Coordinates of C-alpha atoms in Angstrom, one line a residue:
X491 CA 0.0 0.0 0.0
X492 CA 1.1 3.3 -0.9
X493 CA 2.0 5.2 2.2
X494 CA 1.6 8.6 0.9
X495 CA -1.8 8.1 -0.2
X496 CA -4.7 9.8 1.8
X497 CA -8.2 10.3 2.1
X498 CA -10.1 13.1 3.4
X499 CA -12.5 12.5 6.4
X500 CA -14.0 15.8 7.6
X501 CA -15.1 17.3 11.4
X502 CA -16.3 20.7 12.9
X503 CA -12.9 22.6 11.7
X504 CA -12.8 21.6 8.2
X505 CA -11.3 19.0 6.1
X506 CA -8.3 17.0 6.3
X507 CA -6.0 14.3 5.3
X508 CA -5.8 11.0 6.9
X509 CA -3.0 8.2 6.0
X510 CA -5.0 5.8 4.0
X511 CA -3.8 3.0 5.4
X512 CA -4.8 4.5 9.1
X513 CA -7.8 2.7 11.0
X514 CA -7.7 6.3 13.0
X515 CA -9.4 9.2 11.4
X516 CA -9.5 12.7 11.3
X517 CA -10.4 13.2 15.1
X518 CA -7.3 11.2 16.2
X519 CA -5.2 12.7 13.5
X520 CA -6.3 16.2 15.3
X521 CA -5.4 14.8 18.7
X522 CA -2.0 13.4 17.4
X523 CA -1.0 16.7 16.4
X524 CA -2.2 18.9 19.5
X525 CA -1.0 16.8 22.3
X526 CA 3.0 15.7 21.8
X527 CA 3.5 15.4 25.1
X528 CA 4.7 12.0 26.8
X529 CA 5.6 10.0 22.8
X530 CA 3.4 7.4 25.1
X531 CA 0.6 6.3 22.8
X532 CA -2.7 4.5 24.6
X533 CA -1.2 1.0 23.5
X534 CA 0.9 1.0 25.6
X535 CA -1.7 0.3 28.3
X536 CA -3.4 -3.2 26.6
X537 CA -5.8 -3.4 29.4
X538 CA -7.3 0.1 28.3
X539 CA -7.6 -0.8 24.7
X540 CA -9.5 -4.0 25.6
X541 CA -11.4 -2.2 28.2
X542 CA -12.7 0.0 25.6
X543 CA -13.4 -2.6 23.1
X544 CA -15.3 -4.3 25.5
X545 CA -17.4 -1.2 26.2
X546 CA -17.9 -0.6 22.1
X547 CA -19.2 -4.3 22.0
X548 CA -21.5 -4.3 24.8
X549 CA -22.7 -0.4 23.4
X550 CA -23.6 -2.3 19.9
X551 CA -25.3 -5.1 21.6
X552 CA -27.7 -3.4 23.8
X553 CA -28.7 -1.0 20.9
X554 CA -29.8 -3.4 18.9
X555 CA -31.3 -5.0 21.3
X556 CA -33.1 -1.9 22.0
X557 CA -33.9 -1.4 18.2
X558 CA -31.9 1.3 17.4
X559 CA -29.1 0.3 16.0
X560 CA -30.1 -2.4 12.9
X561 CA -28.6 -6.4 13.4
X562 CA -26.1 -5.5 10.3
X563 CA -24.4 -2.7 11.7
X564 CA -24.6 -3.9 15.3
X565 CA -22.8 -7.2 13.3
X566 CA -19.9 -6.0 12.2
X567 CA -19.3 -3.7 15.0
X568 CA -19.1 -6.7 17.3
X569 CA -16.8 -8.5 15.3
X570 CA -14.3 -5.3 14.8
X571 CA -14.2 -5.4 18.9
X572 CA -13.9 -9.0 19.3
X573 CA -10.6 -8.8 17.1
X574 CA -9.5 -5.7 18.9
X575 CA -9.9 -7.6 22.4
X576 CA -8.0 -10.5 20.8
X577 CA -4.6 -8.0 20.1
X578 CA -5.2 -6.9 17.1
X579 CA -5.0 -3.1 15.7
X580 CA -3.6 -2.1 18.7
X581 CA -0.9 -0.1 17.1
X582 CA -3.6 2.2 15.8
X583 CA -4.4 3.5 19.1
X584 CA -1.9 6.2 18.6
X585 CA -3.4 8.8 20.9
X586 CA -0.6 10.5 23.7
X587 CA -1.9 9.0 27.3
X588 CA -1.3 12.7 28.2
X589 CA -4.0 15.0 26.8
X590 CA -6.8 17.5 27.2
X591 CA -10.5 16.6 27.2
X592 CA -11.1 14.5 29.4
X593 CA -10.2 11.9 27.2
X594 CA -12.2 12.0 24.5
X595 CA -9.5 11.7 21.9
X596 CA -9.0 8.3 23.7
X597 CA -12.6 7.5 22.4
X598 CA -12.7 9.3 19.5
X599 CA -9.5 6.8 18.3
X600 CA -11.6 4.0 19.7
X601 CA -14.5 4.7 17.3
X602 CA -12.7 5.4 14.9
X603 CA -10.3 2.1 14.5
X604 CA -13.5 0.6 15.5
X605 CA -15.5 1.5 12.6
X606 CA -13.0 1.5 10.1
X607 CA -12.6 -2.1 11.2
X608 CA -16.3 -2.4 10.5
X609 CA -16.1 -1.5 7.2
X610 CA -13.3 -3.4 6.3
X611 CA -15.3 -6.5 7.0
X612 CA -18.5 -5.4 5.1
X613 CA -16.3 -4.7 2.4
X614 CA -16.3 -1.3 2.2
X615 CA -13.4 1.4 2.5
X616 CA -12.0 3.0 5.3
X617 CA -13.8 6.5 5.7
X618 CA -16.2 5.2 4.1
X619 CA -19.1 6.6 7.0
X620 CA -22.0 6.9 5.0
X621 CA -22.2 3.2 5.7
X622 CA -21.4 3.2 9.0
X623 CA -20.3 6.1 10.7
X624 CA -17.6 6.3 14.1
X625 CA -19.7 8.4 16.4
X626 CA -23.7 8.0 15.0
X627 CA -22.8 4.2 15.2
X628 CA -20.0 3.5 17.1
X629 CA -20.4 5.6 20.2
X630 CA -24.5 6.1 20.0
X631 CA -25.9 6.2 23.5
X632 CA -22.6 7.5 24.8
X633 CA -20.2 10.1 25.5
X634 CA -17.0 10.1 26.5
X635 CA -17.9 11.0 29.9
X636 CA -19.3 7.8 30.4
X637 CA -17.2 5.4 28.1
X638 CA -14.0 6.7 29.7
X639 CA -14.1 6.3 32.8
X640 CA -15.6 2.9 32.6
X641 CA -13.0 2.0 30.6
X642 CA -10.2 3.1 33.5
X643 CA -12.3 1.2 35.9
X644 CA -12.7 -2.2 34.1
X645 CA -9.2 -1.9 32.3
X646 CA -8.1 -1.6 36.4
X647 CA -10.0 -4.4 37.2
X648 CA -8.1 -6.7 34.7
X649 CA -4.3 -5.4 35.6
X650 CA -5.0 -5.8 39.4
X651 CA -6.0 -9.5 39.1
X652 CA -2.5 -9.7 37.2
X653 CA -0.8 -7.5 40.0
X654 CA -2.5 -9.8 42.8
X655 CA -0.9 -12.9 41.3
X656 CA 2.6 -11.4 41.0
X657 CA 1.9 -10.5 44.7
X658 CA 1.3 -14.0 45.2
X659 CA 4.3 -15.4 43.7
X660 CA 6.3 -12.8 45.9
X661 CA 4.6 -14.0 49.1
X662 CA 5.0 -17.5 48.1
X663 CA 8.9 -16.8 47.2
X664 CA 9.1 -15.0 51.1
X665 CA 6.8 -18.4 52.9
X666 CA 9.5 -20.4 51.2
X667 CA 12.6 -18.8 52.8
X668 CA 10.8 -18.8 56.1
X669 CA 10.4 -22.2 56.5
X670 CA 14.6 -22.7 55.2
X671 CA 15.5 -20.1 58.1
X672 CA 13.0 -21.5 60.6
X673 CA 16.2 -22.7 62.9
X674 CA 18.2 -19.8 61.9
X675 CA 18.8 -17.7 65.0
X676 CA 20.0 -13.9 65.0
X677 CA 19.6 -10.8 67.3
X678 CA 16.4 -8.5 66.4
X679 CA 16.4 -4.6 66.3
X680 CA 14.7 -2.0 67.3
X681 CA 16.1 1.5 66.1
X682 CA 19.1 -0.6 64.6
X683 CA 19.8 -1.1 68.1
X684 CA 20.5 -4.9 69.3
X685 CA 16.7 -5.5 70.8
X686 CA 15.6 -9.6 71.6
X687 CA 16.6 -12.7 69.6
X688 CA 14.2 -13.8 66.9
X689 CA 14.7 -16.9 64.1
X690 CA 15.4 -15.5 60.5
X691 CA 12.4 -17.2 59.3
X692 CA 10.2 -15.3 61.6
X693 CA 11.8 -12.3 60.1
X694 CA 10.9 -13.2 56.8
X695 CA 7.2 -14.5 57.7
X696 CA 6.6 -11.3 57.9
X697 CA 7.2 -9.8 54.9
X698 CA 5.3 -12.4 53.5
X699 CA 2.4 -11.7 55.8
X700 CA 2.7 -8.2 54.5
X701 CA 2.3 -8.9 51.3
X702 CA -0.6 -11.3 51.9
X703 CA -2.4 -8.5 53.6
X704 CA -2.3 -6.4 50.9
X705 CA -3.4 -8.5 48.2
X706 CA -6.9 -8.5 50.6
X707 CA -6.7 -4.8 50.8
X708 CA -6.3 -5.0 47.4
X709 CA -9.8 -7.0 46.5
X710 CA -11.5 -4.4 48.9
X711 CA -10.4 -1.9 46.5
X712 CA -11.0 -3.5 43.4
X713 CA -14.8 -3.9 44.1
X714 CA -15.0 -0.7 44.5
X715 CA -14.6 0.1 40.7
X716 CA -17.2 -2.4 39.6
X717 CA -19.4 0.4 39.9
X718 CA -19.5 2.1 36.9
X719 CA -21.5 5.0 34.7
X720 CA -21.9 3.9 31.8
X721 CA -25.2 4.9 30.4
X722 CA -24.9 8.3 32.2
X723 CA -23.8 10.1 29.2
X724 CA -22.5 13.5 28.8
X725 CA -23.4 14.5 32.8
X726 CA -25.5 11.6 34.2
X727 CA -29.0 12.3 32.9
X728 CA -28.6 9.8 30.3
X729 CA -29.9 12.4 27.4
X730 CA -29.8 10.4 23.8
X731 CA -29.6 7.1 25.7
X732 CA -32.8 5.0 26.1
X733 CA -34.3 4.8 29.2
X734 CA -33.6 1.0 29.3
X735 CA -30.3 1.3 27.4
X736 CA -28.0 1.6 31.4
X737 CA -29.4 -1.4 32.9
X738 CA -29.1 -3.5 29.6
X739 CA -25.4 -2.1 28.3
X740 CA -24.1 -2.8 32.1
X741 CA -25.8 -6.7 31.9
X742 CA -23.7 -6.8 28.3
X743 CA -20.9 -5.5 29.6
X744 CA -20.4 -7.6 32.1
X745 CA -20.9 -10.9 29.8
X746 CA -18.2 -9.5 27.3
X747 CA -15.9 -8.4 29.7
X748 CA -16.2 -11.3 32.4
X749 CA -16.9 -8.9 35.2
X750 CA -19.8 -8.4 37.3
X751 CA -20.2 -4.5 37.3
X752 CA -22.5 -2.8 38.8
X753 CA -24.4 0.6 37.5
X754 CA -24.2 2.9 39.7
X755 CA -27.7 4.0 41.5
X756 CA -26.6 8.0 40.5
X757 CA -25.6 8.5 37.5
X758 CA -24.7 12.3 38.0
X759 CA -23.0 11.9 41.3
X760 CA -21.2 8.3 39.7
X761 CA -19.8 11.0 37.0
X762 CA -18.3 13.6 38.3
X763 CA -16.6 11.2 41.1
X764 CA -13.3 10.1 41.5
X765 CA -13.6 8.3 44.7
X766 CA -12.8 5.1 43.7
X767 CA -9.6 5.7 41.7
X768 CA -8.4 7.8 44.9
X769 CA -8.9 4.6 47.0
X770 CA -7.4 2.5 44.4
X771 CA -4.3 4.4 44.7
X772 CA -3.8 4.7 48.1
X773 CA -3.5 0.7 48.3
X774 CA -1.2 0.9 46.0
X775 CA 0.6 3.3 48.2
X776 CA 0.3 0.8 50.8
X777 CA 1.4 -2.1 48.7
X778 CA 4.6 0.4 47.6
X779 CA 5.3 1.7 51.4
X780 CA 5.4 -1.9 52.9
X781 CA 6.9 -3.4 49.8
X782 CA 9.9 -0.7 49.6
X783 CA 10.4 -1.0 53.4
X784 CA 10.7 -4.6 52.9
X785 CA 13.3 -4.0 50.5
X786 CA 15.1 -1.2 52.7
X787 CA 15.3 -4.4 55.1
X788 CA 17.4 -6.8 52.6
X789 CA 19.5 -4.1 51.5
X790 CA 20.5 -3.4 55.3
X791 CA 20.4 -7.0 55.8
X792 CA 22.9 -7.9 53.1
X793 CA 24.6 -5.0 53.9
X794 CA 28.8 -5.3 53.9
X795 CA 29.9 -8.0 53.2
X796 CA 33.1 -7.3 55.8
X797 CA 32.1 -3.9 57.2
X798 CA 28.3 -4.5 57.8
X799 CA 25.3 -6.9 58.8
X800 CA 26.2 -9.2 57.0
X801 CA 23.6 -11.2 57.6
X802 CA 22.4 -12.7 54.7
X803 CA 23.9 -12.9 51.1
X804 CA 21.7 -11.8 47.9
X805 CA 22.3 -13.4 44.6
X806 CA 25.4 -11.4 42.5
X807 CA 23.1 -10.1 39.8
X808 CA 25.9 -7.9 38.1
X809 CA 29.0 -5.4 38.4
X810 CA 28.4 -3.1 41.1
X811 CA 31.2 -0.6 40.3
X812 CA 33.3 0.8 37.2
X813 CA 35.7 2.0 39.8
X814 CA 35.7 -0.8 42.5
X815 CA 36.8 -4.1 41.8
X816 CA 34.4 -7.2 43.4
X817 CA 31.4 -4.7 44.2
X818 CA 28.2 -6.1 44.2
X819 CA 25.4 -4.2 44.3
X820 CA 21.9 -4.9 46.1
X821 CA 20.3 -3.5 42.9
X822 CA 17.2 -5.5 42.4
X823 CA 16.1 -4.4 46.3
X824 CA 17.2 -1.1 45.0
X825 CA 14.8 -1.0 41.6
X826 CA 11.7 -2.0 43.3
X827 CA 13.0 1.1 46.1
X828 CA 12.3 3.5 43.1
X829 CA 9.2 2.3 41.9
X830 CA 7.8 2.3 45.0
X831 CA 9.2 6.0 44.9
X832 CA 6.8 6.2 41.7
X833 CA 3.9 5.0 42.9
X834 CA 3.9 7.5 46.1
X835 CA 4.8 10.1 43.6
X836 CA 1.0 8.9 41.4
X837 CA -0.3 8.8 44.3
X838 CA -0.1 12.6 45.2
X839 CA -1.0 13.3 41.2
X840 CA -3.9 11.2 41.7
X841 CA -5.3 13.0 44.6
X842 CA -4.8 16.2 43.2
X843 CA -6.6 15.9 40.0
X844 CA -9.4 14.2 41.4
X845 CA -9.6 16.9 43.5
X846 CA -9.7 19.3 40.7
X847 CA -12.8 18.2 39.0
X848 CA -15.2 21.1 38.4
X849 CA -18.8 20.8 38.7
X850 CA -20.3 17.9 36.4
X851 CA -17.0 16.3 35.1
X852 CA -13.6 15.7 36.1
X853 CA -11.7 17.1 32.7
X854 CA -8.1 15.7 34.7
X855 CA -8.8 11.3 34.3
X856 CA -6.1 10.7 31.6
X857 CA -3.6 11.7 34.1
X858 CA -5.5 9.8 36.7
X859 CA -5.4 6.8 34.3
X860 CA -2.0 7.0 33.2
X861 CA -0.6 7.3 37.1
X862 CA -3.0 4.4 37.9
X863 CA -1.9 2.0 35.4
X864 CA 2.0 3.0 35.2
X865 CA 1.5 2.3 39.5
X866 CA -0.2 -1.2 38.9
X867 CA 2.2 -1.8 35.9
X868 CA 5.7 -1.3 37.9
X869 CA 4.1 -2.5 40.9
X870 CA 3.4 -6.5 38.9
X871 CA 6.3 -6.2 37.2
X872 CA 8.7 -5.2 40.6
X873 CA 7.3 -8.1 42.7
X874 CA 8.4 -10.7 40.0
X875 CA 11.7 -9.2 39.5
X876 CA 12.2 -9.2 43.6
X877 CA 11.0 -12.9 43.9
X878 CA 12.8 -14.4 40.9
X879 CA 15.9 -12.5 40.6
X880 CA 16.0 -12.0 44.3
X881 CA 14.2 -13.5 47.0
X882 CA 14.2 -16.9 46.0
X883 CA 18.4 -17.1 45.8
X884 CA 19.1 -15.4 48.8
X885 CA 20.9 -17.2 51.7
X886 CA 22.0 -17.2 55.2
X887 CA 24.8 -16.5 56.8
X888 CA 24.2 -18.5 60.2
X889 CA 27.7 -18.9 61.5
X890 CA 27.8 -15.5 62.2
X891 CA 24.4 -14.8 63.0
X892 CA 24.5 -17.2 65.8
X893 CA 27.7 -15.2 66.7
X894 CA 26.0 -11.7 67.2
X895 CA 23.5 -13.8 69.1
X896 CA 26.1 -14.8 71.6
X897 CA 28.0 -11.4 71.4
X898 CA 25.1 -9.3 71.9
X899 CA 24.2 -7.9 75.3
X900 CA 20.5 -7.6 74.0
X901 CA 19.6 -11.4 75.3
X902 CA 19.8 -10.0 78.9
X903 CA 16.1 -9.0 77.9
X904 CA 15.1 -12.7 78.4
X905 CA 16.9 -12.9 81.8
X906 CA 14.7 -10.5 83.2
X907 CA 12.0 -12.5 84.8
X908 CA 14.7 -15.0 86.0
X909 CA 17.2 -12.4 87.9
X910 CA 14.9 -8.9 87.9
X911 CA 15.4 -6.2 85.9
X912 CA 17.8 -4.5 87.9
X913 CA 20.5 -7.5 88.0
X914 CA 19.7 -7.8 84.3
X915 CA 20.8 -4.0 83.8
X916 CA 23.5 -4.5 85.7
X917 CA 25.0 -7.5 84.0
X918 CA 24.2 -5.8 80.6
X919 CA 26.1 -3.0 81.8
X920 CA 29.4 -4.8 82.6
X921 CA 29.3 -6.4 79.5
X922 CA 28.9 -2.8 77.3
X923 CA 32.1 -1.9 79.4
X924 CA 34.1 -4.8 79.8
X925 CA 33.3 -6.6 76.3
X926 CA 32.5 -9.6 77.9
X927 CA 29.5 -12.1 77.2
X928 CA 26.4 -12.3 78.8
X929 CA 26.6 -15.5 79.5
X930 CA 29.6 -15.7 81.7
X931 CA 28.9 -12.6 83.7
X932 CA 25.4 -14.0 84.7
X933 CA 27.7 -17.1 85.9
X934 CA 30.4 -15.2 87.9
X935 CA 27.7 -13.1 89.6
X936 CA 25.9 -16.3 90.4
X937 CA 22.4 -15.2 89.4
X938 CA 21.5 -18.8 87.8
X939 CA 23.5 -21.8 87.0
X940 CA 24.9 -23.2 84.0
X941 CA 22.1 -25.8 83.7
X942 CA 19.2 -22.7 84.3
X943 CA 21.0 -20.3 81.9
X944 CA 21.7 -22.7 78.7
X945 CA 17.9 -23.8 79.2
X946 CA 16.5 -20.1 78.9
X947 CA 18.8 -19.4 76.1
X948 CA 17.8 -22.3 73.9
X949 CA 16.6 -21.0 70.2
X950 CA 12.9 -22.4 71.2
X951 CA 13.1 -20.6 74.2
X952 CA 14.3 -17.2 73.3
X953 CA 12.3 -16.5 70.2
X954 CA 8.1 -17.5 71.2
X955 CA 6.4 -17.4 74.4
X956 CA 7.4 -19.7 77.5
X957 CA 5.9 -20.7 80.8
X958 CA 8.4 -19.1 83.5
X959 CA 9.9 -21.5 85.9
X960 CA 12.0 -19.7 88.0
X961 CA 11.0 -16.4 89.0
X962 CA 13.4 -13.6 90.2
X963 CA 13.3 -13.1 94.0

């Protein structure tokens, strides 16, 4: 096909000239040219341009149903969507992710690859909109202010079940080095000071548990956006939809999609509100907070390998230095850091424009969208780089963790029901001064015997709750 061949296609400002060989048309060609802002097209988010298929499918659907859009049309719409759900055309949804209008060059492009898709398959050219036409067609009984934001909610829907699994391999990859460090005994800390003994598996439970508390939070959040507008039209009042067309384009929706949405029980309030995405994003702040802490923790935990913790070793991934010879940097930890760095940084974009809808409409969602789904997005794609590039090859080193163990004057804290607390600060005194352990000064002072102290400081003793049998007179 010729590539410098055109056809004209013509809206409110006048004519112009669309690629031939484009799906787009004359309204995404406009859009194209007045928003070069991120070079990020749509596409990029594959969710979103299934999303909308799905909502241009059920749309068809329900107005034929409805008898006002005729079975032929309605037809070859349906087929168009189903191969755009499938993958394909996706390169024409060329739109920057970045615009003005509250996204309705995002729709305009979906009506328009849409239809010329139509076309195509009743054998008729591209532009050809006598035939069937992108926005009498297409988008009849919508607006974008309906269409686009249920889009954002149900393309959501379909990345967080993909960020909940990645989650889930994560956890999984965390359960799995707590039970290998179950017998591993080290020295816990409070305020990086030495605080009680723990087991290093119990250490890493708990990121897992984290992570397994988030994925509920998560859910919670994600049924939240079931609830959608779709049928509201331009402000909620549903003006050139049928009165039945809401109730029926939601019950279509959710066959085509495979999600059980909801329509929301006020259609004006459901459109000018961005409550949900708002929520949406502050789990994911969550997720990012705990998830980049948890990462803080292996970096400080790895940290050395003569001059710190040293506690546990993380798999080499590559050359840490150009300068320093043998450096090996904690740099998957220290990706996942920045992302989560990102996704605090959406967070606060979110909440601002939702904030800064006016009136009827919030004009600011593509930003919202593009934060949400760059935050899921990094999010999935950080927790399987930290599990398999990370987590899962990460050992102990338990000769000298049980060393600090011994060395640290923090296991006076489980002599205190067993000599008082005011023998226990004396003996963890003398040791701070004189370097020695624990363990012998509690001996020379004669506060228990050898038999009484290697009992209490057994691994099962020191790191879960025991019944006291000997008491401190």
């Amino acid at each position: 096909m010729d590539p410098h061949r055109t056809r004209v296609e013509h809206d409110l400002l006048g004519d112009r000239a669309v690629p031939d060989d484009a799906y787009y048309g004359v309204h995404t060609l406009r859009a194209l040219e007045n928003f070069p802002i991120s070079d990020t097209p749509i596409s990029i988010y594959p969710a979103l341009i299934r999303a909308l298929a799905c909502i241009k499918q059920a749309a068809a659907m329900a107005n034929s149903e409805l008898g006002l859009l005729d079975e032929e049309r309605a037809g070859f719409i349906v087929r168009a969507c189903e191969e755009v759900r499938e993958g394909r055309l996706h390169g024409q949804f060329v739109v920057d992710v970045i615009q003005g209008g509250a996204g309705t060059s995002t729709n305009m492009n979906a009506n328009e690859v849409i239809c010329n898709r139509a076309l195509e398959l009743m054998g008729r050219s591209r532009g050809d909109y006598a035939a069937l036409h992108p926005i009498d067609h297409v988008n009849m009984s919508q607006s974008t202010n309906d269409v686009y934001p249920t889009a954002i909610k149900l393309a959501a829907w379909f990345d967080i079940a993909g960020l909940i699994e990645a989650m889930e391999t994560l956890r999984g990859a965390f359960a799995d080095k707590a039970r290998e460090f179950a017998d591993v005994l080290k020295m816990g800390r409070t305020q990086l000071q030495d605080a009680v003994p723990m087991t290093l598996g119990q250490e890493f439970t708990t990121y897992a548990t984290m992570l397994g508390e988030d994925q509920k939070r998560l859910r919670e959040a994600a049924d939240l956006i079931r609830e959608i507008n779709l049928g509201a039209t331009a402000i909620g009042t549903g003006i050139t939809a049928h009165p039945d067309y809401a109730a029926l384009v939601c019950r279509r929706l959710s066959e085509v999609s495979g999600v059980q949405l909801i329509t929301a029980p006020d259609l004006i309030e459901a459109t000018q509100d961005c409550g949900g995405f708002v929520q949406l994003s502050g789990v994911l702040k969550r997720v990012a907070v705990k998830l980049s802490k948890t990462c803080s923790d292996l970096r400080l935990l790895s940290s050395g390998p003569r001059a710190g913790l040293n506690e546990i070793d993380l798999p080499a991934m590559q050359a840490g230095s150009s300068i320093m010879p043998g450096k090996v940097n904690p740099v998957i930890p220290e990706v996942v850091n920045q992302i989560a760095y990102e996704v605090i940084g959406n967070d606060v974009t979110i909440t601002y424009a939702a904030e800064a809808g006016q009136l009827q409409l919030n004009a600011f969602e593509p930003i919202i969208a593009h934060s949400l789904f760059k935050s899921i997005t990094h999010l999935r794609n950080g927790c399987l780089t930290l599990a398999e590039r990370c987590v899962r090859g990460i050992t102990a080193n338990r000769e000298r963790l049980r060393a600090m163990v011994e060395n640290s004057i923090g296991i006076v804290t489980a002599l205190n029901p067993y000599i008082g607390y005011a023998n226990a600060s004396a003996v963890a005194a003398e040791a701070h001064a004189t370097g020695g352990s624990v363990h012998e000064i509690v001996l020379a002072r004669g506060l228990m015997s050898r038999e009484e102290l290697d009992r209490v400081m057994r691994p099962e003793e020191l790191t879960r709750p025991q019944p006291i049998r000997t008491l401190a007179k």
